Structures are given as structure tokens and as C-alpha cells.
Coordinates of C-alpha atoms in Angstrom, one line a residue:
M6 CA 0.0 -0.1 -0.1
A7 CA 1.4 3.6 -0.9
V8 CA 2.6 5.8 1.8
S9 CA 0.4 8.9 2.1
M10 CA 1.0 12.4 3.2
H11 CA -0.9 11.7 6.3
D12 CA 1.5 8.8 7.2
V13 CA 4.5 11.1 6.7
A14 CA 2.6 13.9 8.8
R15 CA 2.0 11.4 11.6
A16 CA 5.6 10.0 11.4
A17 CA 7.2 13.7 11.5
G18 CA 4.7 14.9 14.0
V19 CA 3.5 17.8 11.7
S20 CA 0.4 18.6 9.8
Q21 CA -0.4 17.3 6.3
R22 CA 0.0 21.0 5.1
T23 CA 3.4 21.1 6.4
V24 CA 4.2 17.9 4.5
S25 CA 2.7 19.6 1.4
N26 CA 4.7 22.7 2.0
V27 CA 7.8 20.7 2.0
V28 CA 7.0 18.6 -1.1
N29 CA 6.2 21.8 -2.9
N30 CA 9.4 23.4 -1.8
Y31 CA 7.5 26.2 0.0
E32 CA 10.3 28.6 1.3
Y33 CA 8.8 29.4 4.8
V34 CA 9.3 26.0 6.5
R35 CA 11.7 26.1 9.3
P36 CA 14.8 24.1 8.3
E37 CA 14.4 21.7 11.3
T38 CA 10.9 20.9 10.4
R39 CA 11.7 20.5 6.8
Q40 CA 14.6 18.0 7.6
R41 CA 12.2 16.1 10.0
V42 CA 9.6 15.7 7.2
L43 CA 12.3 14.8 4.7
D44 CA 13.7 12.2 7.1
A45 CA 10.0 10.7 7.6
M46 CA 9.5 10.7 3.8
A47 CA 12.8 8.7 3.3
A48 CA 12.0 6.4 6.0
L49 CA 8.6 5.5 4.9
G50 CA 9.6 5.5 1.1
Y51 CA 7.0 8.4 0.4
V52 CA 6.9 9.3 -3.4
P53 CA 4.4 12.1 -4.3
N54 CA 1.6 11.0 -6.4
A55 CA 2.0 12.6 -10.0
A56 CA -1.5 12.0 -11.0
A57 CA -2.9 13.7 -7.9
R58 CA -0.5 16.7 -8.6
S59 CA -1.6 17.0 -12.0
L60 CA -5.3 17.0 -11.0
R61 CA -4.6 19.7 -8.1
S62 CA -2.6 21.9 -10.4
A63 CA -4.7 21.3 -13.6
R64 CA -1.4 20.7 -15.5
T65 CA -0.3 17.4 -16.7
G66 CA 2.9 18.4 -18.4
L67 CA 1.7 17.0 -21.9
I68 CA 1.2 18.5 -25.1
A69 CA -0.8 16.8 -27.9
L70 CA 0.5 17.2 -31.4
V71 CA -2.0 16.0 -33.8
V72 CA -0.9 15.4 -37.5
P73 CA -2.6 13.6 -40.4
D74 CA 0.3 11.5 -41.6
F75 CA 4.0 11.1 -41.3
R76 CA 4.3 10.2 -45.0
A77 CA 4.1 13.9 -45.8
R78 CA 7.5 15.1 -44.9
I79 CA 6.4 18.4 -43.5
F80 CA 4.7 16.8 -40.6
A81 CA 7.8 14.7 -39.6
D82 CA 9.9 17.8 -40.0
L83 CA 7.5 19.7 -37.8
A84 CA 7.5 17.0 -35.0
G85 CA 11.1 16.9 -34.4
P86 CA 11.5 20.5 -33.4
V87 CA 8.2 20.5 -31.4
V88 CA 9.4 17.6 -29.5
R89 CA 12.8 18.9 -28.7
E90 CA 11.4 22.3 -27.7
A91 CA 8.8 20.9 -25.4
E92 CA 11.2 18.4 -23.8
A93 CA 13.6 21.5 -23.1
L94 CA 10.8 23.2 -21.2
G95 CA 9.8 20.1 -19.2
Y96 CA 6.8 18.9 -21.3
T97 CA 6.3 15.5 -22.9
V98 CA 4.6 15.4 -26.4
L99 CA 2.0 12.9 -27.3
I100 CA 1.7 12.5 -31.1
E101 CA -1.6 11.5 -32.6
L102 CA -1.8 10.5 -36.3
T103 CA -5.2 10.9 -37.7
G104 CA -4.8 9.5 -41.2
S105 CA -6.2 12.5 -42.7
D106 CA -9.6 11.8 -41.0
R107 CA -11.0 15.3 -39.9
E108 CA -13.5 13.8 -37.6
H109 CA -10.8 11.8 -35.8
A110 CA -8.8 15.0 -35.4
G111 CA -11.8 16.6 -33.6
A112 CA -12.3 19.1 -36.5
G113 CA -15.6 17.7 -37.5

């Protein structure tokens, strides 16, 4: 069973909000409190839930690139720079090939 923020808070003797502040690198946490939380996280093997963070922040870190076909060189040439720039900014690109089907691309 996954370790929760509640488990970390209980082990560190702090509130869940304090654990959240440490996980999100909030600067106004006392150093000794931060270390106590980090120690509890390490001892319990706590790993932040990326899906929960995405829901809370309304950001997934994903970009969709929808192209009709890679056989047309222009789309293949477009994808490379888009992927490289997105990765440099910390995003992941999902590529959807529509096969020239406008309805499948959401344009219908």
C-alpha cells in the first residue's frame, strides 16, 4: 500500500499541510521541520503522486501534437523541433496520427 502524506505527517509529528509545503518546496518552512519531514519521507519511502498533483494543479505536463500522416515530410519535419523544444521546457509530447480523418482529429 502506498505511503500517504498523512502517514508522513504522523511520522514527522506535523500537519499534512506542512508535508505539502515541504513537497512543494515552500520556502517558509523552518529548516529543522523541513528536515524532520524529509527524514520521515525517506524512512517511509514516500513518493509524491504525480496524477494527484496533475489534478490539483490542472497541469499534466503533456502537449498533444495532432498530424494527419508522417508520410508527408512536412509533418515529420514539424514533429522533431516541437518535441525537442517541449522537452527543453519540461513537457512530454504525445503524437496522434489522424490518417487525414478530420472527424478523428476533432475538427468535425
